[in-house]
XYZ file of C-alpha atoms in Angstrom:
656
model
C 0.000 0.000 0.000
C 2.802 2.444 0.860
C 4.571 2.021 -2.472
C 1.216 2.146 -4.256
C 0.535 5.575 -2.751
C 4.002 6.721 -3.820
C 3.520 5.536 -7.408
C 0.120 7.239 -7.553
C 1.753 10.452 -6.338
C 4.432 10.169 -9.030
C 1.722 9.640 -11.656
C -0.074 12.803 -10.490
C 3.100 14.862 -10.757
C 4.053 13.436 -14.148
C 0.561 13.924 -15.565
C -0.094 17.390 -14.129
C 1.303 19.243 -17.123
C -0.249 16.948 -19.729
C -3.690 17.147 -18.106
C -3.471 20.934 -17.913
C -2.565 21.063 -21.614
C -6.045 19.728 -22.439
C -7.732 22.821 -20.992
C -8.642 25.585 -23.412
C -8.522 28.527 -21.005
C -5.062 29.446 -19.604
C -6.360 30.099 -16.082
C -8.116 26.716 -15.986
C -4.945 25.006 -17.235
C -2.895 26.552 -14.423
C -5.405 25.425 -11.796
C -5.685 21.884 -13.146
C -1.910 21.517 -13.023
C -1.720 22.877 -9.476
C -4.616 20.640 -8.330
C -2.897 17.495 -9.633
C 0.365 18.516 -7.987
C -1.527 19.058 -4.716
C -3.144 15.611 -4.999
C 0.270 14.071 -5.660
C 1.744 15.903 -2.672
C -0.966 14.538 -0.350
C -0.425 10.979 -1.584
C 3.361 11.332 -1.463
C 3.422 12.691 2.089
C 1.058 9.890 3.141
C 3.404 7.281 1.620
C 6.432 8.860 3.275
C 4.670 8.973 6.648
C 3.737 5.310 6.448
C 7.308 4.327 5.559
C 8.763 6.387 8.404
C 6.305 4.709 10.770
C 7.733 1.322 9.787
C 5.208 0.328 7.116
C 7.480 0.431 4.087
C 7.003 -2.171 1.387
C 8.068 -3.116 -2.146
C 6.435 -3.939 -5.472
C 8.035 -6.306 -7.992
C 7.469 -6.006 -11.757
C 8.698 -8.914 -13.909
C 11.110 -7.907 -16.659
C 12.740 -9.757 -19.550
C 15.694 -7.363 -19.545
C 19.039 -8.314 -17.953
C 19.296 -7.676 -14.253
C 16.137 -9.410 -13.102
C 12.732 -8.073 -12.092
C 12.215 -4.371 -11.506
C 11.672 -3.535 -7.857
C 10.295 -0.307 -6.416
C 9.744 0.433 -2.756
C 9.690 3.070 -0.057
C 11.931 2.743 2.977
C 12.742 5.296 5.674
C 15.670 6.833 3.759
C 13.736 7.451 0.558
C 10.734 8.627 2.607
C 12.770 11.353 4.287
C 13.814 12.678 0.865
C 10.271 12.379 -0.493
C 8.937 14.840 2.100
C 10.779 17.945 0.804
C 10.240 16.857 -2.815
C 6.468 17.035 -2.471
C 6.443 20.036 -0.115
C 8.665 22.197 -2.341
C 6.971 21.073 -5.567
C 3.571 22.021 -4.157
C 4.800 25.421 -2.946
C 6.430 26.186 -6.298
C 3.332 25.047 -8.204
C 1.043 27.345 -6.217
C 3.569 30.173 -6.563
C 3.700 29.769 -10.348
C -0.033 30.495 -10.653
C 0.844 34.181 -10.360
C 4.514 34.175 -11.264
C 4.596 32.237 -14.555
C 0.982 31.641 -15.528
C -0.260 30.822 -19.001
C -1.954 34.194 -19.326
C 1.338 36.094 -18.970
C 3.553 33.541 -20.768
C 1.410 31.836 -23.427
C 4.425 30.635 -25.427
C 6.344 28.894 -22.642
C 3.887 28.166 -19.812
C 2.478 24.947 -21.284
C 5.772 23.164 -21.889
C 7.192 24.508 -18.628
C 4.279 23.000 -16.730
C 4.968 19.607 -18.346
C 8.719 19.835 -17.654
C 8.111 21.012 -14.083
C 5.920 18.013 -13.210
C 8.230 15.522 -14.903
C 11.271 16.876 -13.051
C 9.744 16.194 -9.635
C 8.208 12.902 -10.799
C 11.578 11.724 -12.128
C 13.306 12.462 -8.830
C 10.540 10.733 -6.880
C 11.022 7.672 -9.116
C 14.743 7.749 -8.318
C 13.853 7.708 -4.626
C 11.555 4.685 -4.818
C 13.778 2.685 -7.199
C 15.235 -0.533 -5.815
C 16.699 -1.566 -9.153
C 19.473 0.195 -11.030
C 17.567 0.361 -14.337
C 14.543 1.943 -12.642
C 16.816 4.449 -10.936
C 18.508 5.331 -14.229
C 15.123 5.716 -15.929
C 13.971 8.150 -13.245
C 17.328 9.908 -13.384
C 17.003 10.493 -17.139
C 13.423 11.745 -16.871
C 14.489 14.170 -14.139
C 17.592 15.360 -16.025
C 15.969 15.922 -19.423
C 12.831 17.493 -17.986
C 14.945 19.878 -15.908
C 16.751 20.965 -19.084
C 13.443 22.020 -20.658
C 12.408 23.720 -17.409
C 15.639 25.729 -17.254
C 15.348 26.787 -20.907
C 11.647 27.691 -20.784
C 12.376 31.280 -21.832
C 14.854 30.301 -24.547
C 14.730 33.572 -26.468
C 17.719 34.869 -24.486
C 21.252 33.694 -25.236
C 22.094 33.489 -21.526
C 19.306 30.963 -21.022
C 20.356 28.832 -23.982
C 23.995 28.787 -22.865
C 23.025 27.832 -19.311
C 20.802 25.045 -20.599
C 23.528 23.659 -22.863
C 26.048 23.679 -20.009
C 23.574 21.897 -17.726
C 22.876 19.307 -20.430
C 26.576 18.555 -20.920
C 27.116 18.178 -17.172
C 24.125 15.923 -16.665
C 25.277 13.691 -19.569
C 28.661 13.350 -17.872
C 26.907 12.490 -14.609
C 24.846 9.772 -16.289
C 27.953 8.215 -17.862
C 29.526 7.934 -14.414
C 26.394 6.236 -13.082
C 26.365 3.753 -15.960
C 29.940 2.785 -15.145
C 29.095 2.591 -11.432
C 26.216 0.147 -11.874
C 28.179 -1.871 -14.418
C 30.868 -2.409 -11.762
C 28.238 -3.254 -9.164
C 26.665 -5.814 -11.516
C 29.981 -7.513 -12.301
C 30.734 -7.751 -8.576
C 27.336 -8.959 -7.316
C 25.644 -10.414 -10.391
C 22.530 -8.327 -9.688
C 21.201 -4.839 -10.389
C 18.944 -4.806 -7.328
C 19.927 -2.065 -4.898
C 20.498 -4.395 -1.960
C 23.469 -4.156 0.399
C 26.209 -6.588 -0.590
C 27.361 -9.044 2.101
C 30.865 -8.574 3.566
C 33.590 -10.013 1.359
C 31.403 -10.125 -1.759
C 33.015 -7.100 -3.453
C 36.823 -6.625 -3.410
C 37.877 -3.470 -1.599
C 39.518 -2.005 -4.717
C 36.266 -2.447 -6.637
C 34.300 -0.866 -3.800
C 36.616 2.138 -3.903
C 36.118 2.439 -7.666
C 32.343 2.352 -7.169
C 32.591 5.044 -4.483
C 34.793 7.239 -6.703
C 32.313 6.970 -9.587
C 29.459 7.771 -7.197
C 31.348 10.792 -5.908
C 31.878 12.044 -9.467
C 28.420 11.270 -10.878
C 26.307 12.239 -7.893
C 28.686 15.038 -6.863
C 28.198 16.626 -10.291
C 24.446 16.654 -9.800
C 24.742 17.954 -6.224
C 27.129 20.766 -7.160
C 30.182 19.921 -5.070
C 33.239 22.036 -5.869
C 34.836 21.693 -8.446
C 31.856 19.973 -10.121
C 29.484 22.898 -9.562
C 30.041 24.672 -12.885
C 26.454 24.251 -14.168
C 24.697 25.307 -10.985
C 24.941 29.116 -10.878
C 24.181 29.703 -14.598
C 21.182 27.341 -14.536
C 19.727 28.820 -11.332
C 20.110 32.358 -12.663
C 18.636 31.634 -16.111
C 15.621 29.544 -15.060
C 12.261 31.006 -14.016
C 12.452 31.653 -10.288
C 10.081 28.882 -9.177
C 12.167 26.485 -11.293
C 15.300 27.829 -9.583
C 13.651 27.017 -6.249
C 12.897 23.499 -7.500
C 16.476 23.033 -8.737
C 18.000 24.158 -5.467
C 15.458 22.657 -3.095
C 14.868 19.349 -4.891
C 17.034 18.539 -7.909
C 20.511 18.874 -6.417
C 19.464 16.636 -3.495
C 19.338 13.767 -6.000
C 23.129 13.765 -5.835
C 23.099 13.564 -2.040
C 20.532 10.760 -2.028
C 22.437 8.758 -4.627
C 25.669 9.069 -2.699
C 24.048 7.942 0.558
C 22.249 5.062 -1.149
C 25.410 3.754 -2.838
C 27.408 3.948 0.395
C 24.654 1.910 2.085
C 25.129 -0.817 -0.554
C 28.852 -1.245 0.147
C 29.868 -3.326 3.167
C 33.233 -1.663 3.873
C 34.193 1.947 4.566
C 37.880 2.806 4.150
C 38.968 5.875 6.065
C 39.854 7.818 2.922
C 36.221 7.840 1.763
C 35.216 9.990 4.702
C 38.348 12.112 4.415
C 37.732 12.810 0.722
C 34.074 13.711 1.224
C 34.804 15.809 4.307
C 37.551 17.693 2.467
C 35.320 18.365 -0.544
C 32.607 19.540 1.820
C 34.899 22.047 3.524
C 36.115 23.447 0.194
C 32.571 23.660 -1.182
C 31.203 25.374 1.924
C 33.917 28.023 2.186
C 34.291 28.781 -1.528
C 30.526 28.678 -2.085
C 29.826 31.376 0.495
C 32.862 33.407 -0.623
C 31.608 33.491 -4.208
C 28.106 34.335 -2.963
C 29.490 37.381 -1.154
C 30.901 38.747 -4.402
C 27.719 38.425 -6.491
C 25.587 41.362 -7.676
C 22.814 39.183 -9.138
C 20.475 38.024 -6.358
C 19.744 34.672 -8.047
C 23.427 33.891 -8.644
C 24.072 34.843 -5.012
C 21.464 32.339 -3.821
C 22.826 29.727 -6.248
C 26.309 29.907 -4.719
C 24.733 29.511 -1.286
C 23.404 26.193 -2.589
C 27.021 25.183 -3.218
C 27.814 26.256 0.345
C 24.992 24.229 1.881
C 25.769 21.164 -0.215
C 29.247 21.509 1.276
C 27.770 21.515 4.790
C 25.782 18.376 3.977
C 28.940 16.756 2.570
C 30.793 17.605 5.799
C 28.135 15.707 7.738
C 28.214 12.730 5.366
C 32.019 12.646 5.340
C 32.072 12.742 9.117
C 29.562 9.871 9.253
C 31.815 7.789 6.982
C 34.824 8.609 9.160
C 32.954 7.539 12.280
C 31.742 4.379 10.527
C 35.333 3.513 9.602
C 36.436 4.175 13.198
C 33.584 2.034 14.617
C 32.013 4.988 16.479
C 28.270 4.585 15.789
C 27.211 7.369 18.170
C 29.235 9.931 16.208
C 28.097 8.479 12.890
C 24.446 8.894 13.917
C 24.876 12.541 14.939
C 26.693 13.401 11.717
C 24.357 11.480 9.403
C 21.232 12.770 11.139
C 22.569 16.329 10.877
C 23.327 15.878 7.176
C 19.930 14.343 6.398
C 18.116 17.015 8.401
C 20.069 19.695 6.544
C 18.843 18.156 3.282
C 15.264 18.775 4.446
C 16.042 22.174 5.946
C 17.915 23.449 2.912
C 15.059 22.398 0.643
C 12.686 24.532 2.724
C 14.658 27.701 3.430
C 16.435 27.898 0.069
C 13.157 27.481 -1.810
C 11.707 30.186 0.437
C 14.581 32.547 -0.374
C 14.269 31.978 -4.116
C 10.514 32.509 -4.049
C 10.869 35.727 -2.034
C 13.581 36.963 -4.393
C 11.348 36.057 -7.337
C 8.558 38.196 -5.911
C 10.933 41.163 -5.843
C 12.188 40.418 -9.368
C 8.620 40.157 -10.661
C 7.563 43.558 -9.377
C 10.815 45.459 -10.035
C 12.016 43.762 -13.212
C 15.653 43.525 -12.065
C 17.907 40.948 -10.407
C 20.653 43.457 -9.596
C 21.104 43.882 -5.857
C 22.669 47.338 -6.293
C 19.667 48.577 -8.299
C 17.201 47.913 -5.473
C 16.679 49.307 -1.979
C 13.781 50.249 0.276
C 11.602 47.433 -1.059
C 10.421 46.408 2.428
C 8.167 49.468 2.658
C 6.137 48.291 -0.336
C 6.563 44.522 0.250
C 6.565 43.971 4.041
C 5.301 40.351 3.920
C 7.830 39.369 1.263
C 10.570 41.084 3.272
C 9.573 39.120 6.377
C 9.616 35.833 4.434
C 13.057 36.588 3.011
C 14.300 37.521 6.480
C 12.979 34.242 7.903
C 14.786 32.320 5.175
C 17.964 34.301 5.823
C 17.858 33.551 9.563
C 17.378 29.862 8.792
C 20.143 29.589 6.201
C 22.803 31.222 8.382
C 22.028 28.743 11.158
C 20.616 31.100 13.777
C 18.074 29.949 16.383
C 15.175 29.476 16.626
C 14.730 28.281 13.007
C 15.547 24.943 11.445
C 19.007 25.608 10.009
C 20.395 25.890 13.526
C 19.277 22.357 14.441
C 20.990 20.511 11.602
C 24.209 22.516 11.784
C 24.359 21.998 15.557
C 24.166 18.225 15.105
C 27.040 18.338 12.601
C 29.049 20.564 14.955
C 28.455 18.115 17.788
C 29.696 15.218 15.689
C 32.808 17.154 14.663
C 33.620 18.077 18.245
C 33.266 14.462 19.353
C 35.786 13.402 16.712
C 38.089 16.193 17.899
C 37.756 14.797 21.416
C 39.267 11.518 20.214
C 42.637 13.347 19.903
C 44.199 10.744 17.652
C 44.784 9.937 13.996
C 44.294 11.750 10.720
C 40.530 11.838 11.252
C 41.094 13.979 14.331
C 43.269 16.445 12.400
C 40.715 16.783 9.592
C 37.908 17.384 12.092
C 40.017 20.047 13.824
C 40.305 21.867 10.493
C 36.630 21.375 9.645
C 35.316 23.008 12.837
C 36.739 26.514 12.164
C 35.905 26.125 8.455
C 32.251 25.497 9.331
C 32.291 28.436 11.747
C 33.843 30.657 9.061
C 31.158 29.571 6.629
C 28.443 30.582 9.074
C 30.019 33.976 9.719
C 30.417 34.733 6.016
C 26.852 33.598 5.333
C 25.621 36.004 8.018
C 27.566 38.857 6.412
C 26.267 37.932 2.966
C 22.617 37.956 3.969
C 23.072 41.137 5.980
C 24.369 42.591 2.709
C 21.582 41.359 0.475
C 18.725 42.050 2.900
C 20.024 45.524 3.675
C 20.674 46.418 0.032
C 17.383 45.042 -1.310
C 14.831 45.706 1.420
C 16.220 48.506 3.616
C 17.377 52.063 3.021
C 16.185 54.286 0.201
C 15.202 53.141 -3.307
C 18.127 53.349 -5.725
C 16.095 53.145 -8.942
C 12.669 53.713 -10.415
C 12.192 49.950 -10.433
C 12.474 49.686 -6.648
C 10.198 52.722 -6.202
C 7.523 50.945 -8.240
C 7.571 47.787 -6.081
C 4.236 46.317 -5.000
C 3.417 43.440 -2.664
C 3.230 39.978 -4.215
C -0.162 38.377 -4.991
C -1.871 36.074 -2.516
C -0.838 32.799 -4.204
C 2.824 33.730 -4.037
C 2.552 34.902 -0.432
C 0.717 31.726 0.532
C 3.465 29.530 -0.923
C 6.137 31.493 0.936
C 4.129 31.506 4.157
C 3.773 27.738 4.122
C 7.543 27.330 3.864
C 8.069 29.810 6.730
C 5.749 27.734 8.925
C 7.674 24.541 8.134
C 11.022 26.205 8.897
C 9.691 27.441 12.235
C 8.065 24.101 13.107
C 11.287 22.118 12.655
C 13.274 24.755 14.532
C 10.944 25.006 17.506
C 9.962 21.332 17.712
C 12.809 19.237 16.268
C 11.668 16.306 18.401
C 8.831 15.902 15.887
C 11.242 15.002 13.098
C 13.726 13.123 15.310
C 11.992 9.734 14.822
C 12.168 10.210 11.053
C 15.893 10.966 11.291
C 16.450 7.890 13.441
C 14.587 5.661 10.985
C 16.369 7.092 7.928
C 19.773 6.802 9.593
C 18.996 3.233 10.574
C 18.558 2.383 6.888
C 22.235 3.276 6.377
C 23.949 2.626 9.719
C 23.345 0.014 12.435
C 22.688 2.547 15.195
C 20.488 2.810 18.250
C 17.675 5.333 18.194
C 18.342 6.440 21.768
C 21.589 8.168 20.745
C 19.685 11.065 19.123
C 17.006 11.802 21.700
C 19.064 13.791 24.244
C 20.714 16.351 21.876
C 17.431 16.975 20.038
C 15.549 17.530 23.310
C 18.159 20.054 24.495
C 17.923 21.930 21.193
C 14.154 22.145 21.524
C 14.487 23.817 24.946
C 17.179 26.184 23.648
C 15.100 27.337 20.686
C 12.020 27.812 22.829
C 14.122 30.007 25.144
C 15.334 32.079 22.188
C 11.740 32.433 20.985
C 10.672 33.640 24.445
C 13.415 36.282 24.438
C 12.377 37.431 20.954
C 8.761 37.653 22.117
C 9.751 39.801 25.118
C 11.747 42.134 22.881
C 8.778 42.379 20.509
C 6.419 43.229 23.362
C 8.811 45.913 24.619
C 9.040 47.472 21.158
C 5.259 47.340 20.798
C 4.760 49.123 24.111
C 7.275 51.752 23.083
C 5.515 52.372 19.759
C 2.117 52.625 21.459
C 3.373 55.569 23.511
C 3.710 57.595 20.329
C 6.731 59.164 18.631
C 9.126 61.413 20.464
C 9.778 64.948 19.349
C 11.522 64.966 15.993
C 15.134 66.141 15.997
C 17.959 66.080 13.530
C 20.528 63.337 13.733
C 24.249 63.592 13.231
C 24.475 63.664 9.460
C 28.272 63.858 8.927
C 27.793 67.091 7.041
C 25.080 65.697 4.739
C 21.893 67.506 5.679
C 19.941 65.906 2.822
C 21.136 62.325 2.358
C 20.252 60.507 -0.859
C 20.228 56.888 -1.979
C 23.641 57.311 -3.612
C 25.183 58.057 -0.212
C 24.158 54.774 1.418
C 26.159 51.590 1.347
C 25.775 49.508 -1.769
C 26.005 45.727 -1.685
C 29.410 45.899 -3.370
C 30.871 48.354 -0.876
C 29.429 46.413 2.076
C 31.207 43.211 1.025
C 34.368 44.810 -0.388
C 36.569 44.021 2.629
C 35.497 40.376 2.813
C 35.800 39.888 -0.943
C 39.295 41.352 -0.748
C 40.219 38.829 1.941
C 39.423 36.015 -0.526
C 41.001 37.733 -3.519
C 43.474 34.851 -3.919
C 40.565 32.542 -4.829
C 37.930 34.936 -6.198
C 40.290 37.012 -8.358
C 37.736 39.794 -9.029
C 37.870 41.806 -12.252
C 37.626 45.555 -11.652
C 36.576 47.947 -14.401
C 37.473 51.475 -13.252
C 38.119 54.554 -15.422
C 41.457 56.301 -15.554
C 40.872 59.844 -14.382
C 43.715 61.597 -16.179
C 42.034 64.952 -16.757
C 42.080 67.720 -14.176
C 38.313 68.035 -14.351
C 37.097 64.583 -15.408
C 33.582 63.975 -16.625
C 31.129 61.301 -15.593
C 32.709 57.982 -14.648
C 31.498 54.553 -13.634
C 32.905 51.684 -11.620
C 32.072 48.023 -12.035
C 33.493 44.764 -10.724
C 32.624 41.136 -11.329
C 33.885 37.810 -10.047
C 34.164 35.001 -12.612
C 33.671 31.429 -11.460
C 36.943 29.875 -10.385
C 36.389 26.602 -12.265
C 34.051 27.452 -15.149
C 35.502 30.792 -16.248
C 39.118 30.212 -15.242
C 39.605 26.565 -16.251
C 36.781 24.920 -18.218
C 35.937 27.741 -20.638
C 39.589 28.539 -21.580
C 40.271 24.824 -22.048
C 37.179 24.519 -24.251
C 38.228 27.480 -26.390
C 41.736 26.081 -26.784
C 40.285 22.705 -27.791
C 37.997 24.396 -30.325
C 40.944 26.267 -31.828
C 42.890 23.011 -32.092
C 40.045 21.235 -33.857
C 39.674 24.268 -36.101
C 43.214 23.787 -37.322
C 42.638 20.069 -37.872
C 39.558 20.920 -39.932
C 41.881 21.957 -42.743
C 42.487 18.252 -43.361
C 38.846 17.880 -44.384
C 39.332 18.686 -48.079
C 36.228 17.117 -49.556
C 38.445 15.393 -52.108
C 38.472 11.615 -52.581
C 42.103 11.771 -53.664
C 43.089 13.505 -50.406
C 41.238 10.908 -48.322
C 42.932 8.051 -50.230
C 46.259 9.715 -49.471
C 45.374 9.791 -45.748
C 44.508 6.078 -45.840
C 47.767 5.267 -47.626
C 49.823 7.291 -45.117
C 48.052 5.560 -42.216
C 48.802 2.109 -43.657
C 52.468 3.010 -44.178
C 52.712 4.285 -40.591
C 51.133 1.067 -39.277
C 53.526 -1.086 -41.317
C 56.507 0.869 -40.011
C 55.327 0.605 -36.398
C 54.602 -3.116 -36.802
C 57.995 -3.724 -38.354
C 59.832 -1.832 -35.628
C 57.977 -3.658 -32.860
C 58.555 -6.999 -34.565
C-alpha cells in the first residue's frame, strides 16, 4: 500500500502538465496543473509517513531485460527525501499560478508546466527505485525534464547557454552512473539495490564504485569543483524552477551518494576524508563566491554550493565515524546531514521565491539597483528575512538544528585526539564556523541592500506586494522552517529511521541532543517575544519629538550616499582575492576636471571561467586547425589512408 501511494503520487506529478494542456482557457490550465500537484503531494506525504512509521514495502514487476525483475519500494531513507520533494513542488506550483501563468507567458507556460511536473516525478522515481535500471530511468526523466524547465524562456542567449552547459554536465553524470552500476553488476551479479554481504566485493572495486558515485552524484549535487552548471542554470531559469532546482534537484546527488554507500559493506577511512575535504572546500568557496555576487539569483545559487558543502561535511564525518567504529558519532553526523537536506530544501526554496517576488515587481535581479523594497513589500521582506535567519544557522529556526548536530559530531571526533581523522575534524570546525560567519555577512548585505534604506532606482520605487498565491506559498515554507526549529523532536523519529537504513545505530543516541535543542530554541523564541512586546509598548506611547541626527555634514542624504552591496562586502571579498580574483573595471581619471565615470566589478567562477571555458576554447581552436584536413576530395582521403597504412607497417615492423 505504501509504495502504491508513492507511485500514484508520481503519476499525479508526471501527468499534471499533460492534463493541464487539455484545458482551453489558460487560467483553468494553471489550476488543473496545481490541483494534480496538490493531490500528488498529499499521496506522497502519506506514503512517506507510512514508511517512516515502519510500514514500508516493495512492489516487484517482472522484466525480460538483464538484471532481473524491476523492484520499487519506499523505505525510511527514501521517505525522508520524499517529504521535501512534495512540499517544495507544491509550494512552487502554487507560486507559479501568479509568477509564470499561461496568461502572462502563453508561449512557454504549457511546456514549462509539463517539464516542471516531470522533473519532480523523475526524482521521486529515483527515490523509490530498488533496481538500477529503474533508478537510471527516473534519473534520465528528471535530467531531461529539468533541461526544458531551465530553458523555458529560450529567447535569451544566456538561457540557452546555461541550458547547454547543464545538459553537458548531466550527460557526464549519467555516464559515471552507468559505469558505477556496471561495476556493481559484475561484482554482485545483480542490479537490485540491496546491500552486498561482507567479502562479496573486493575493496579495490568498492573504492572504484565510491569514486564513480562521488563524481556522478557530486556533479548533480554541485560539489566544488563539479558545480560549474549550478549558478548559470539557477540564474537563467524562471524563479520557481530555480527554487525546484536548489530545493529538490541537487538533493538527488546527495541521495544517490548515501544510497550507494549503504550498498557497500566496507568503509575505508579515505572515503570519509575525501568527502569531508570536498565539503569544507565547497562550503567556504561557495559562500565566498556568494558574497561577491551582484545578481540576487546567482548569489542564492552559490549559497546552494555552500549548503551542499555543509551536507557533505556531515556525510564525510559519518563515513569517518563508521570507519572508526564509532556509531554514536556516525548517527549525529548522518542525522545532521539528512536534516540539513530537508532544511535546505525549505529555506532555500523560500529565499528563491521571495527573491522572485521582488524580481517580478521590479524587473531587475541586480542587488545594487534595489533598496527600500520592504516598505512596499513587508510580507515578502519578512519571508526573506525568515529564510535568511534559517540559512545562516541562527536559532530558533531549522538551520540551527541541523548545523548543531554536525558541529556536535565534529567536536566528538576532535575529542578523540588521535589519527588523521582527528586532524581533519580540527580543520573542519573553524571552516564550518567561518562559513556561518560569512553567510551572516552575505545575507546582511543582500537584505540591507534590497529591502532597507532608500530606493536606488525607479524599479524599486515601483515595487508592490506579491499576490496572494505567491505569499501563501512562501508563508507555508516559513511555517515549516519554524516548526522544525521550535519542535525538532517531531522530526527526530524520522531521522532515526532514515539513519537506521544506512547505519546500524540505536535510536536512543539522538534523543538527548534533540531535546536540548528544543528547549534552547524555545528560550530564544521567548526572548524574541519579550523584545517584541517591549518594542510594541514603546511604539504605542507615540513618537518622540523629531530632531535632527548627526548627518556627517550631509543635511539631505540621498540613496547614492548609502552603502551599496558591493561596498558592504568589499573588505570580505578582498580577503578572498586569492581565490575569487575579481575583475575591476574602473576609469582612468587623467584629466584635471574629469567627466562622468562609472565603476564596475565582477567575479568570474573559479572553475568554469578560469579553467573549463579557456580549455574549451583552446580545444575548439585546435580542432579548427585540424579541420583543414577535411578537403572534400576523394584523392586527399585516399592519401590519408595510404599514409596511415604506411605508418602502421613501419610501427609493426619496428615492434617486430
